[in-house]
Amino acid sequence: MIELQRIIIRQGLCLRELLARMDEGSAEILLLVDEDGRLVRTITDGDLRRLLLAGVALEEVKLELPEKAPITALEGTDREQILDLMKQHDVNHIPVLDTARRPVKLVRARDLELPILLSTPHMGDQELSFINQAFDTNWIAPLGPNVDAFERELAEKVGVGHAAALSSGTAAIHLALILLGVEEGDKVFCSSLTFVASANPILYQKAMPVFIDSEPETWNMSPAALQRGLEKAARDGCLPKAVIVVNLYGQSSDFDPIVAICEKYNVPLIEDAAESLGASYKGQASGTFGKLGIYSFNGNKIITTSGGGMLVSDDAALIEKARFYATQARDPAPWYQHTSIGFNYRMSNVLAGIGRGQLRVLEDRVDQRRAVFERYSDSGMGGGGFSWMPEASFGRSTRWLSCGVFDTEGAVDAQRFIERMAEHRIEARRIWKPLHLQPLFAECEYFPHNENNSVSDQIFAHGICLPSGSNMTEREQERVIKTFNEIFAGF
Ligand SMILES: Cc1ncc(COP(=O)(O)O)c(C=O)c1O
């Protein structure tokens, strides 16, 4: 909110003083009032610029400004009416006056706009009916018909043998590690450029993460860095128990070389497809390339159950075992008997109902997110000074988040850019800070793309994610483009 006293002025100021006040007030407008504090007129920075261009001296007090009645609103006028006034008169500021015509506040267009968020839930038509079924049949439990059906339907959709619905994607990664026998002191390789949830479960098992850099073509795990890492681990006689490969922002990793390298060293692969449900690699669904794959249905994902995850595999025994661990590892005995450590990781039957409805609109959500990205990229945002995350020709990304990097030679600071977007009520975020740079993992080994080039460091330093929700209106997308370009031009 603009501090009114900084922009209210009285007669008798010279051009230099007006320019200084305009600069201080940082509102691109001054409010000229009479001796009783009543609004006489508004003075815009354009008015002052035109005086300068006309050669008016800086010390001149008698300024000839064009006659113009100020566009104002009375106290109590609602948001919609003020927005209409702004549109009608093509102005970005409206002074709000009391009944004596004294300014009480200045409203800017940007203060009235609703916030545009990065990625919000987008429900379809059928979620509620599946939830209602759960209520009608009293299946309000972490098991039930919706859970069974959601597992079956998701497995069918991605073309995998078996699936276990869980409380989160993180839980799915944790169980995947347990199923592969990861224990204290074991090594687990993991993509570095990702959300911390990809690697936290390695720590739950007291194992040691080793981080692998990205390649520039996909921003995903660099096969070259993976090869070097496994070569060294083999030489040292301590190969990892698993490799966690993350598919970033909706795009699949380059699995042909990654699978070949893992097979060469006989290390099982876990595919973290939390962000890439709906994407494909050479026609095969993302999430189905590893011994085990995981998805997340967190609120910000392409489809959501408000919170939830899925573990998938072609190995029926592994998934059966996952369900066992996810329900407190209860032995088949007539009483409560436990031999192994278990977890409370199952998905609720109510939330699985949301998942069933969401699964039916997955393709639409992919198309809608891709359309947001295309609108952005077709607009030429940032000219040559901003490059979008590349989409490799081997697959189809969902463009879960539209993201890109500012030119390393340019003047744009990613953090300041995001702060400026926030001033316009538009949420943008930094690219994940690579895990090898996190204090939590300071002791961990790291293999960059090549000896002198850490690709993920560069992407983090210069990258941002933009609002990408499948439910964004065209007007919201246009607002993002316009604001992005205005801020970009100001750097
Ligand atoms: C790459 C990645 N892995 C794992 C997760 C964890 O999923 P969840 O939030 O469902 O635990 C997320 C997202 O939250 C993610 O983006």
Short mmCIF file of C-alpha atoms and ligand atoms in Angstrom, two decimals:
data_model
loop_
_atom_site.label_atom_id
_atom_site.label_comp_id
_atom_site.label_asym_id
_atom_site.label_seq_id
_atom_site.Cartn_x
_atom_site.Cartn_y
_atom_site.Cartn_z
CA MET A 1 0.00 0.00 0.00
CA ILE A 2 1.29 3.44 -0.91
CA GLU A 3 1.89 5.84 2.00
CA LEU A 4 -0.43 8.71 1.17
CA GLN A 5 1.62 11.48 2.80
CA ARG A 6 4.52 10.73 0.46
CA ILE A 7 2.50 11.52 -2.65
CA ILE A 8 0.25 14.39 -1.49
CA ILE A 9 1.56 17.79 -2.61
CA ARG A 10 0.40 21.39 -2.49
CA GLN A 11 0.73 24.28 -4.94
CA GLY A 12 4.02 26.12 -5.16
CA LEU A 13 6.55 23.33 -5.77
CA CYS A 14 9.03 23.72 -8.63
CA LEU A 15 9.58 21.02 -11.26
CA ARG A 16 12.72 19.75 -9.50
CA GLU A 17 10.80 19.30 -6.22
CA LEU A 18 7.96 17.53 -8.01
CA LEU A 19 10.42 15.14 -9.65
CA ALA A 20 12.03 14.45 -6.29
CA ARG A 21 8.63 13.78 -4.66
CA MET A 22 7.67 11.48 -7.53
CA ASP A 23 10.91 9.61 -7.04
CA GLU A 24 10.41 9.29 -3.26
CA GLY A 25 6.75 8.30 -3.46
CA SER A 26 7.51 5.49 -5.96
CA ALA A 27 3.85 5.44 -7.02
CA GLU A 28 4.22 7.00 -10.50
CA ILE A 29 1.63 9.59 -9.41
CA LEU A 30 1.29 12.66 -7.15
CA LEU A 31 -1.95 14.04 -5.69
CA LEU A 32 -2.21 17.84 -5.77
CA VAL A 33 -4.54 19.14 -3.02
CA ASP A 34 -5.78 22.60 -2.03
CA GLU A 35 -5.40 24.32 1.37
CA ASP A 36 -8.28 22.22 2.76
CA GLY A 37 -6.67 18.97 1.59
CA ARG A 38 -9.20 18.46 -1.24
CA LEU A 39 -7.96 16.82 -4.42
CA VAL A 40 -7.32 19.28 -7.24
CA ARG A 41 -5.73 16.97 -9.77
CA THR A 42 -3.34 14.07 -10.22
CA ILE A 43 0.14 14.53 -11.70
CA THR A 44 1.66 11.53 -13.39
CA ASP A 45 5.31 10.87 -14.15
CA GLY A 46 4.29 11.25 -17.82
CA ASP A 47 3.13 14.82 -17.09
CA LEU A 48 6.52 15.67 -15.60
CA ARG A 49 8.42 13.98 -18.43
CA ARG A 50 6.51 16.04 -20.98
CA LEU A 51 7.36 19.28 -19.11
CA LEU A 52 11.04 18.35 -19.22
CA LEU A 53 10.84 17.57 -22.92
CA ALA A 54 9.16 20.92 -23.53
CA GLY A 55 12.27 22.57 -22.00
CA VAL A 56 10.66 23.79 -18.73
CA ALA A 57 13.40 24.78 -16.26
CA LEU A 58 13.84 22.63 -13.15
CA GLU A 59 13.32 25.65 -10.87
CA GLU A 60 10.10 26.75 -12.63
CA VAL A 61 7.09 26.92 -10.30
CA LYS A 62 4.40 28.08 -12.71
CA LEU A 63 3.83 24.81 -14.48
CA GLU A 64 1.36 24.50 -17.29
CA LEU A 65 -0.18 21.12 -17.00
CA PRO A 66 -2.94 20.00 -19.37
CA GLU A 67 -6.43 20.28 -17.95
CA LYS A 68 -7.66 16.92 -16.85
CA ALA A 69 -10.32 15.90 -14.37
CA PRO A 70 -8.92 13.20 -12.08
CA ILE A 71 -10.54 9.76 -12.22
CA THR A 72 -11.49 9.07 -8.62
CA ALA A 73 -13.65 6.77 -6.55
CA LEU A 74 -15.61 7.48 -3.40
CA GLU A 75 -14.73 5.68 -0.19
CA GLY A 76 -16.67 2.41 -0.06
CA THR A 77 -16.56 1.73 -3.82
CA ASP A 78 -15.96 -1.99 -4.28
CA ARG A 79 -13.04 -3.75 -5.98
CA GLU A 80 -14.95 -4.66 -9.14
CA GLN A 81 -16.20 -1.09 -9.67
CA ILE A 82 -12.70 0.32 -9.25
CA LEU A 83 -11.30 -2.26 -11.67
CA ASP A 84 -14.03 -1.28 -14.17
CA LEU A 85 -13.15 2.41 -13.78
CA MET A 86 -9.49 1.63 -14.42
CA LYS A 87 -10.32 -0.33 -17.55
CA GLN A 88 -12.78 2.29 -18.81
CA HIS A 89 -10.26 5.16 -18.45
CA ASP A 90 -7.14 3.11 -19.07
CA VAL A 91 -5.48 4.18 -15.82
CA ASN A 92 -3.46 2.15 -13.32
CA HIS A 93 -4.10 4.34 -10.25
CA ILE A 94 -7.26 5.70 -8.69
CA PRO A 95 -7.34 8.03 -5.68
CA VAL A 96 -10.15 7.14 -3.29
CA LEU A 97 -11.75 10.24 -1.71
CA ASP A 98 -13.96 10.93 1.28
CA THR A 99 -17.16 12.90 0.88
CA ALA A 100 -15.21 16.18 1.24
CA ARG A 101 -13.01 15.04 -1.73
CA ARG A 102 -9.97 14.53 0.52
CA PRO A 103 -7.80 11.57 -0.59
CA VAL A 104 -7.99 8.64 1.83
CA LYS A 105 -5.93 6.17 -0.19
CA LEU A 106 -4.46 5.46 -3.60
CA VAL A 107 -5.46 2.18 -5.23
CA ARG A 108 -3.14 0.63 -7.80
CA ALA A 109 -4.35 -1.91 -10.39
CA ARG A 110 -1.81 -4.42 -9.12
CA ASP A 111 -3.27 -4.25 -5.58
CA LEU A 112 -6.68 -5.26 -6.90
CA GLU A 113 -5.58 -8.18 -9.05
CA LEU A 114 -6.15 -11.62 -7.56
CA PRO A 115 -2.95 -13.57 -6.93
CA ILE A 116 -1.73 -15.96 -9.62
CA LEU A 117 -0.19 -19.01 -7.98
CA LEU A 118 2.39 -21.44 -9.29
CA SER A 119 0.28 -24.59 -9.49
CA THR A 120 -3.08 -25.14 -7.83
CA PRO A 121 -5.41 -28.16 -7.62
CA HIS A 122 -7.80 -28.54 -10.53
CA MET A 123 -10.72 -30.84 -9.90
CA GLY A 124 -12.77 -32.59 -12.57
CA ASP A 125 -16.44 -33.62 -12.50
CA GLN A 126 -16.19 -37.04 -10.90
CA GLU A 127 -14.06 -36.71 -7.77
CA LEU A 128 -17.03 -35.85 -5.55
CA SER A 129 -19.07 -38.86 -6.65
CA PHE A 130 -16.20 -41.20 -5.68
CA ILE A 131 -15.88 -39.43 -2.33
CA ASN A 132 -19.64 -39.72 -1.83
CA GLN A 133 -19.43 -43.46 -2.52
CA ALA A 134 -16.85 -43.72 0.25
CA PHE A 135 -19.16 -41.84 2.63
CA ASP A 136 -22.27 -43.76 1.58
CA THR A 137 -20.56 -47.09 2.24
CA ASN A 138 -18.67 -45.82 5.32
CA TRP A 139 -15.29 -46.74 3.84
CA ILE A 140 -13.53 -43.90 5.68
CA ALA A 141 -10.34 -45.86 6.20
CA PRO A 142 -6.84 -46.33 4.76
CA LEU A 143 -8.21 -49.20 2.70
CA GLY A 144 -11.35 -49.85 0.68
CA PRO A 145 -12.79 -50.07 -2.83
CA ASN A 146 -11.49 -46.66 -4.00
CA VAL A 147 -7.94 -47.59 -2.93
CA ASP A 148 -8.08 -50.91 -4.81
CA ALA A 149 -9.64 -49.30 -7.88
CA PHE A 150 -7.22 -46.34 -7.89
CA GLU A 151 -4.26 -48.75 -7.80
CA ARG A 152 -5.72 -50.83 -10.65
CA GLU A 153 -6.68 -47.83 -12.77
CA LEU A 154 -3.35 -46.07 -12.37
CA ALA A 155 -1.40 -49.27 -13.16
CA GLU A 156 -3.51 -49.69 -16.30
CA LYS A 157 -3.07 -46.06 -17.32
CA VAL A 158 0.75 -46.16 -17.18
CA GLY A 159 1.06 -49.79 -18.30
CA VAL A 160 2.67 -51.32 -15.24
CA GLY A 161 1.84 -54.59 -13.49
CA HIS A 162 1.13 -53.45 -9.94
CA ALA A 163 0.64 -50.35 -7.78
CA ALA A 164 0.32 -49.54 -4.07
CA ALA A 165 -1.48 -46.33 -3.07
CA LEU A 166 0.36 -44.58 -0.25
CA SER A 167 0.14 -41.49 1.92
CA SER A 168 2.81 -39.58 -0.07
CA GLY A 169 5.45 -39.78 -2.77
CA THR A 170 8.08 -39.54 -0.05
CA ALA A 171 6.62 -42.64 1.62
CA ALA A 172 6.79 -44.42 -1.74
CA ILE A 173 10.51 -43.61 -2.10
CA HIS A 174 11.14 -44.74 1.46
CA LEU A 175 9.44 -48.09 0.87
CA ALA A 176 11.28 -48.52 -2.46
CA LEU A 177 14.59 -48.20 -0.61
CA ILE A 178 13.49 -50.69 2.06
CA LEU A 179 12.34 -53.15 -0.61
CA LEU A 180 15.76 -52.93 -2.27
CA GLY A 181 17.44 -53.69 1.05
CA VAL A 182 19.00 -50.25 1.66
CA GLU A 183 20.44 -50.16 5.17
CA GLU A 184 22.73 -48.12 7.37
CA GLY A 185 26.02 -47.28 5.65
CA ASP A 186 24.85 -48.24 2.13
CA LYS A 187 25.31 -45.81 -0.73
CA VAL A 188 22.38 -44.61 -2.83
CA PHE A 189 22.91 -42.47 -5.93
CA CYS A 190 20.35 -39.72 -6.54
CA SER A 191 19.78 -36.83 -8.96
CA SER A 192 21.04 -33.61 -7.41
CA LEU A 193 18.69 -31.14 -9.10
CA THR A 194 15.48 -32.06 -7.29
CA PHE A 195 13.26 -31.47 -4.29
CA VAL A 196 14.71 -32.70 -1.00
CA ALA A 197 11.98 -35.39 -0.74
CA SER A 198 13.85 -37.43 -3.39
CA ALA A 199 16.78 -37.93 -1.01
CA ASN A 200 15.37 -37.59 2.51
CA PRO A 201 14.35 -41.27 2.63
CA ILE A 202 18.01 -42.22 2.04
CA LEU A 203 18.71 -40.51 5.36
CA TYR A 204 15.72 -42.23 7.01
CA GLN A 205 17.59 -45.49 6.29
CA LYS A 206 20.88 -44.00 7.59
CA ALA A 207 22.35 -44.66 4.16
CA MET A 208 24.69 -42.25 2.29
CA PRO A 209 23.42 -40.23 -0.66
CA VAL A 210 25.78 -39.62 -3.58
CA PHE A 211 24.56 -36.88 -5.91
CA ILE A 212 24.63 -36.91 -9.70
CA ASP A 213 24.49 -33.75 -11.79
CA SER A 214 22.10 -32.90 -14.65
CA GLU A 215 22.76 -32.82 -18.38
CA PRO A 216 21.93 -29.57 -20.22
CA GLU A 217 19.59 -31.25 -22.76
CA THR A 218 16.92 -32.31 -20.23
CA TRP A 219 18.06 -30.87 -16.88
CA ASN A 220 17.73 -34.50 -15.68
CA MET A 221 20.40 -36.97 -14.54
CA SER A 222 23.54 -36.80 -16.66
CA PRO A 223 24.38 -40.29 -17.98
CA ALA A 224 28.03 -39.17 -18.23
CA ALA A 225 28.16 -38.23 -14.53
CA LEU A 226 26.33 -41.42 -13.56
CA GLN A 227 28.86 -43.49 -15.53
CA ARG A 228 31.79 -41.78 -13.79
CA GLY A 229 30.17 -42.21 -10.39
CA LEU A 230 29.48 -45.91 -10.85
CA GLU A 231 32.92 -46.50 -12.34
CA LYS A 232 34.52 -44.99 -9.23
CA ALA A 233 32.19 -46.85 -6.86
CA ALA A 234 33.05 -50.12 -8.61
CA ARG A 235 36.78 -49.34 -8.34
CA ASP A 236 36.32 -48.59 -4.62
CA GLY A 237 34.38 -51.81 -4.18
CA CYS A 238 31.22 -50.13 -2.88
CA LEU A 239 28.55 -49.91 -5.52
CA PRO A 240 25.28 -48.22 -4.46
CA LYS A 241 22.26 -50.29 -3.48
CA ALA A 242 20.06 -48.17 -5.77
CA VAL A 243 20.00 -45.21 -8.15
CA ILE A 244 17.12 -42.72 -7.77
CA VAL A 245 16.52 -40.94 -11.08
CA VAL A 246 14.24 -37.89 -10.94
CA ASN A 247 12.14 -36.64 -13.88
CA LEU A 248 12.14 -32.91 -13.40
CA TYR A 249 9.24 -30.51 -13.95
CA GLY A 250 7.30 -33.00 -16.08
CA GLN A 251 10.06 -34.29 -18.36
CA SER A 252 11.39 -37.82 -18.53
CA SER A 253 15.10 -38.53 -18.12
CA ASP A 254 17.06 -40.13 -20.96
CA PHE A 255 16.49 -43.71 -19.88
CA ASP A 256 18.24 -45.70 -22.64
CA PRO A 257 21.76 -44.79 -21.47
CA ILE A 258 20.77 -44.60 -17.78
CA VAL A 259 19.21 -48.09 -17.77
CA ALA A 260 22.18 -49.49 -19.74
CA ILE A 261 24.68 -48.05 -17.23
CA CYS A 262 22.69 -49.32 -14.23
CA GLU A 263 22.41 -52.79 -15.83
CA LYS A 264 26.14 -52.85 -16.53
CA TYR A 265 26.84 -52.40 -12.81
CA ASN A 266 23.79 -54.41 -11.77
CA VAL A 267 22.34 -51.58 -9.66
CA PRO A 268 18.52 -51.32 -9.45
CA LEU A 269 16.85 -48.12 -10.50
CA ILE A 270 14.08 -46.23 -8.69
CA GLU A 271 12.27 -43.77 -10.92
CA ASP A 272 11.09 -40.68 -9.05
CA ALA A 273 8.24 -39.64 -11.34
CA ALA A 274 6.59 -37.44 -8.68
CA GLU A 275 6.61 -34.53 -11.15
CA SER A 276 6.16 -36.42 -14.41
CA LEU A 277 2.95 -38.47 -14.30
CA GLY A 278 1.50 -38.23 -17.82
CA ALA A 279 4.85 -37.77 -19.57
CA SER A 280 6.43 -40.37 -21.84
CA TYR A 281 9.83 -41.50 -23.05
CA LYS A 282 9.92 -43.10 -26.52
CA GLY A 283 6.22 -43.85 -26.14
CA GLN A 284 6.52 -45.50 -22.71
CA ALA A 285 4.92 -43.90 -19.66
CA SER A 286 7.10 -42.02 -17.23
CA GLY A 287 7.47 -43.89 -13.94
CA THR A 288 7.76 -47.36 -15.49
CA PHE A 289 11.47 -47.60 -16.28
CA GLY A 290 12.89 -48.66 -12.94
CA LYS A 291 12.58 -51.75 -10.81
CA LEU A 292 10.26 -49.46 -8.85
CA GLY A 293 8.64 -46.15 -9.76
CA ILE A 294 6.93 -43.53 -7.63
CA TYR A 295 4.33 -40.82 -8.22
CA SER A 296 3.16 -37.97 -5.99
CA PHE A 297 -0.37 -36.60 -5.70
CA ASN A 298 0.60 -33.63 -3.57
CA GLY A 299 -1.62 -30.55 -3.97
CA ASN A 300 0.73 -28.87 -6.45
CA LYS A 301 1.09 -31.87 -8.80
CA ILE A 302 -0.54 -32.36 -12.20
CA ILE A 303 -3.26 -34.41 -10.52
CA THR A 304 -3.75 -34.50 -6.78
CA THR A 305 -5.43 -36.36 -3.96
CA SER A 306 -4.56 -33.39 -1.69
CA GLY A 307 -1.71 -35.55 -0.43
CA GLY A 308 -0.71 -39.01 -1.56
CA GLY A 309 1.63 -41.16 -3.58
CA MET A 310 1.89 -44.41 -5.51
CA LEU A 311 4.59 -47.05 -5.73
CA VAL A 312 4.58 -49.08 -8.96
CA SER A 313 6.43 -52.11 -10.26
CA ASP A 314 6.03 -55.08 -12.57
CA ASP A 315 7.12 -57.24 -9.66
CA ALA A 316 3.95 -58.32 -7.83
CA ALA A 317 5.89 -59.61 -4.80
CA LEU A 318 7.57 -56.24 -4.28
CA ILE A 319 4.28 -54.36 -4.32
CA GLU A 320 2.65 -56.89 -1.99
CA LYS A 321 5.58 -56.41 0.38
CA ALA A 322 5.17 -52.62 0.11
CA ARG A 323 1.54 -52.92 1.26
CA PHE A 324 2.76 -55.05 4.19
CA TYR A 325 5.32 -52.44 5.31
CA ALA A 326 2.82 -49.62 4.72
CA THR A 327 0.36 -51.14 7.23
CA GLN A 328 2.72 -51.51 10.20
CA ALA A 329 4.26 -54.80 8.94
CA ARG A 330 1.72 -56.97 10.69
CA ASP A 331 2.63 -60.66 10.58
CA PRO A 332 -0.05 -63.16 9.50
CA ALA A 333 -0.89 -64.19 13.07
CA PRO A 334 -4.24 -64.23 14.93
CA TRP A 335 -3.02 -61.42 17.20
CA TYR A 336 -0.95 -58.29 16.60
CA GLN A 337 2.49 -59.67 15.91
CA HIS A 338 5.41 -57.84 14.32
CA THR A 339 8.82 -59.05 13.20
CA SER A 340 9.90 -56.09 11.05
CA ILE A 341 9.60 -52.33 11.40
CA GLY A 342 6.45 -51.10 9.70
CA PHE A 343 4.92 -47.76 8.76
CA ASN A 344 1.52 -46.13 8.57
CA TYR A 345 1.83 -45.21 4.90
CA ARG A 346 -1.46 -46.29 3.25
CA MET A 347 -3.71 -43.89 1.34
CA SER A 348 -7.15 -43.12 2.69
CA ASN A 349 -10.13 -44.52 0.78
CA VAL A 350 -11.61 -40.98 0.69
CA LEU A 351 -8.51 -39.51 -0.94
CA ALA A 352 -8.23 -42.43 -3.36
CA GLY A 353 -11.71 -41.35 -4.52
CA ILE A 354 -10.27 -37.95 -5.47
CA GLY A 355 -7.44 -39.77 -7.26
CA ARG A 356 -9.88 -41.86 -9.33
CA GLY A 357 -11.67 -38.73 -10.50
CA GLN A 358 -8.38 -36.95 -11.22
CA LEU A 359 -7.01 -39.87 -13.22
CA ARG A 360 -9.91 -39.49 -15.64
CA VAL A 361 -8.77 -35.97 -16.55
CA LEU A 362 -5.02 -36.60 -16.60
CA GLU A 363 -4.68 -36.22 -20.40
CA ASP A 364 -6.67 -32.95 -20.31
CA ARG A 365 -4.41 -31.65 -17.56
CA VAL A 366 -1.31 -32.48 -19.60
CA ASP A 367 -2.75 -30.71 -22.66
CA GLN A 368 -3.74 -27.69 -20.56
CA ARG A 369 -0.30 -27.36 -18.95
CA ARG A 370 1.37 -27.72 -22.32
CA ALA A 371 -0.95 -25.03 -23.69
CA VAL A 372 0.10 -22.63 -20.89
CA PHE A 373 3.73 -23.29 -21.77
CA GLU A 374 3.08 -22.76 -25.49
CA ARG A 375 1.32 -19.46 -24.87
CA TYR A 376 4.32 -18.28 -22.86
CA SER A 377 6.94 -19.49 -25.30
CA ASP A 378 5.04 -18.29 -28.41
CA SER A 379 4.90 -14.81 -26.86
CA GLY A 380 8.69 -14.58 -26.99
CA MET A 381 8.94 -13.66 -23.30
CA GLY A 382 12.29 -12.19 -22.35
CA GLY A 383 13.45 -11.96 -25.99
CA GLY A 384 16.78 -13.72 -26.36
CA GLY A 385 17.64 -13.21 -22.67
CA PHE A 386 15.58 -16.08 -21.32
CA SER A 387 15.64 -19.75 -22.42
CA TRP A 388 12.96 -22.28 -21.59
CA MET A 389 13.77 -25.68 -20.12
CA PRO A 390 14.50 -27.72 -23.26
CA GLU A 391 12.16 -30.54 -24.27
CA ALA A 392 14.13 -33.48 -25.58
CA SER A 393 12.89 -35.04 -28.82
CA PHE A 394 12.82 -38.52 -27.26
CA GLY A 395 9.69 -37.87 -25.23
CA ARG A 396 6.71 -35.73 -24.38
CA SER A 397 6.92 -33.53 -21.32
CA THR A 398 3.80 -32.57 -19.38
CA ARG A 399 5.34 -29.12 -18.73
CA TRP A 400 4.14 -29.59 -15.15
CA LEU A 401 5.93 -26.32 -14.47
CA SER A 402 6.96 -23.85 -17.15
CA CYS A 403 10.48 -22.88 -16.24
CA GLY A 404 13.57 -21.40 -17.78
CA VAL A 405 16.87 -19.67 -17.19
CA PHE A 406 17.97 -16.07 -17.63
CA ASP A 407 20.98 -15.48 -19.81
CA THR A 408 24.14 -15.86 -17.69
CA GLU A 409 25.59 -12.77 -19.42
CA GLY A 410 22.47 -10.67 -18.71
CA ALA A 411 21.68 -8.40 -15.79
CA VAL A 412 18.65 -10.28 -14.45
CA ASP A 413 18.94 -11.54 -10.90
CA ALA A 414 16.55 -14.50 -10.52
CA GLN A 415 15.73 -13.76 -6.88
CA ARG A 416 15.04 -10.07 -7.46
CA PHE A 417 12.95 -10.97 -10.49
CA ILE A 418 10.77 -13.26 -8.38
CA GLU A 419 10.38 -10.55 -5.74
CA ARG A 420 9.27 -8.08 -8.42
CA MET A 421 6.73 -10.59 -9.76
CA ALA A 422 5.41 -11.00 -6.19
CA GLU A 423 4.79 -7.23 -6.02
CA HIS A 424 2.36 -7.84 -8.89
CA ARG A 425 0.79 -10.76 -6.99
CA ILE A 426 2.29 -13.34 -9.32
CA GLU A 427 4.00 -16.31 -7.74
CA ALA A 428 7.23 -17.41 -9.36
CA ARG A 429 9.80 -19.63 -7.67
CA ARG A 430 13.44 -20.55 -7.88
CA ILE A 431 14.48 -23.80 -9.51
CA TRP A 432 15.22 -26.47 -6.87
CA LYS A 433 18.47 -25.74 -5.10
CA PRO A 434 20.64 -28.75 -6.01
CA LEU A 435 20.97 -31.20 -3.14
CA HIS A 436 24.78 -31.26 -3.30
CA LEU A 437 24.64 -27.55 -2.34
CA GLN A 438 22.33 -28.11 0.65
CA PRO A 439 23.81 -27.83 4.15
CA LEU A 440 21.95 -31.07 4.99
CA PHE A 441 24.07 -32.97 2.47
CA ALA A 442 27.34 -31.05 2.87
CA GLU A 443 29.34 -34.23 3.47
CA CYS A 444 28.00 -36.10 0.44
CA GLU A 445 29.94 -37.03 -2.67
CA TYR A 446 28.93 -35.34 -5.94
CA PHE A 447 29.58 -36.10 -9.61
CA PRO A 448 29.18 -33.10 -11.94
CA HIS A 449 28.27 -33.46 -15.63
CA ASN A 450 31.94 -33.12 -16.47
CA GLU A 451 34.96 -32.32 -14.35
CA ASN A 452 34.74 -28.54 -14.80
CA ASN A 453 31.04 -28.01 -15.31
CA SER A 454 28.25 -28.43 -12.80
CA VAL A 455 25.12 -27.96 -14.91
CA SER A 456 22.68 -27.95 -11.97
CA ASP A 457 24.58 -25.08 -10.28
CA GLN A 458 24.00 -22.93 -13.37
CA ILE A 459 20.33 -23.84 -13.72
CA PHE A 460 19.74 -23.06 -10.04
CA ALA A 461 21.60 -19.75 -10.19
CA HIS A 462 19.68 -18.38 -13.17
CA GLY A 463 16.42 -20.33 -13.31
CA ILE A 464 12.83 -19.63 -12.30
CA CYS A 465 9.47 -21.45 -12.44
CA LEU A 466 6.39 -19.53 -13.59
CA PRO A 467 2.69 -20.06 -12.85
CA SER A 468 1.68 -23.18 -14.77
CA GLY A 469 -1.67 -24.39 -13.44
CA SER A 470 -4.00 -26.20 -15.83
CA ASN A 471 -6.82 -23.97 -14.51
CA MET A 472 -5.18 -20.63 -15.38
CA THR A 473 -7.38 -18.36 -17.47
CA GLU A 474 -6.10 -16.80 -20.69
CA ARG A 475 -6.24 -13.42 -18.97
CA GLU A 476 -4.03 -14.71 -16.16
CA GLN A 477 -1.54 -16.10 -18.64
CA GLU A 478 -1.50 -12.77 -20.47
CA ARG A 479 -0.94 -11.00 -17.15
CA VAL A 480 2.06 -13.22 -16.45
CA ILE A 481 3.51 -12.51 -19.91
CA LYS A 482 2.95 -8.75 -19.67
CA THR A 483 4.35 -8.48 -16.15
CA PHE A 484 7.32 -10.71 -16.99
CA ASN A 485 8.19 -8.51 -19.96
CA GLU A 486 7.79 -5.26 -18.03
CA ILE A 487 10.02 -6.47 -15.21
CA PHE A 488 12.53 -7.98 -17.63
CA ALA A 489 12.77 -4.65 -19.50
CA GLY A 490 13.54 -2.89 -16.20
CA PHE A 491 16.71 -4.88 -15.45
C1 LIG B 1 10.81 -34.85 -7.34
C2 LIG B 1 9.94 -35.10 -6.15
N1 LIG B 1 10.12 -36.22 -5.44
C3 LIG B 1 9.36 -36.51 -4.39
C4 LIG B 1 8.35 -35.69 -3.98
C5 LIG B 1 7.58 -36.05 -2.75
O1 LIG B 1 6.24 -36.25 -2.96
P1 LIG B 1 5.22 -36.00 -1.75
O2 LIG B 1 5.10 -34.55 -1.54
O3 LIG B 1 3.96 -36.64 -2.24
O4 LIG B 1 5.77 -36.72 -0.55
C6 LIG B 1 8.11 -34.50 -4.70
C7 LIG B 1 7.04 -33.53 -4.40
O5 LIG B 1 6.53 -33.20 -3.44
C8 LIG B 1 8.94 -34.20 -5.80
O6 LIG B 1 8.77 -33.06 -6.49
#
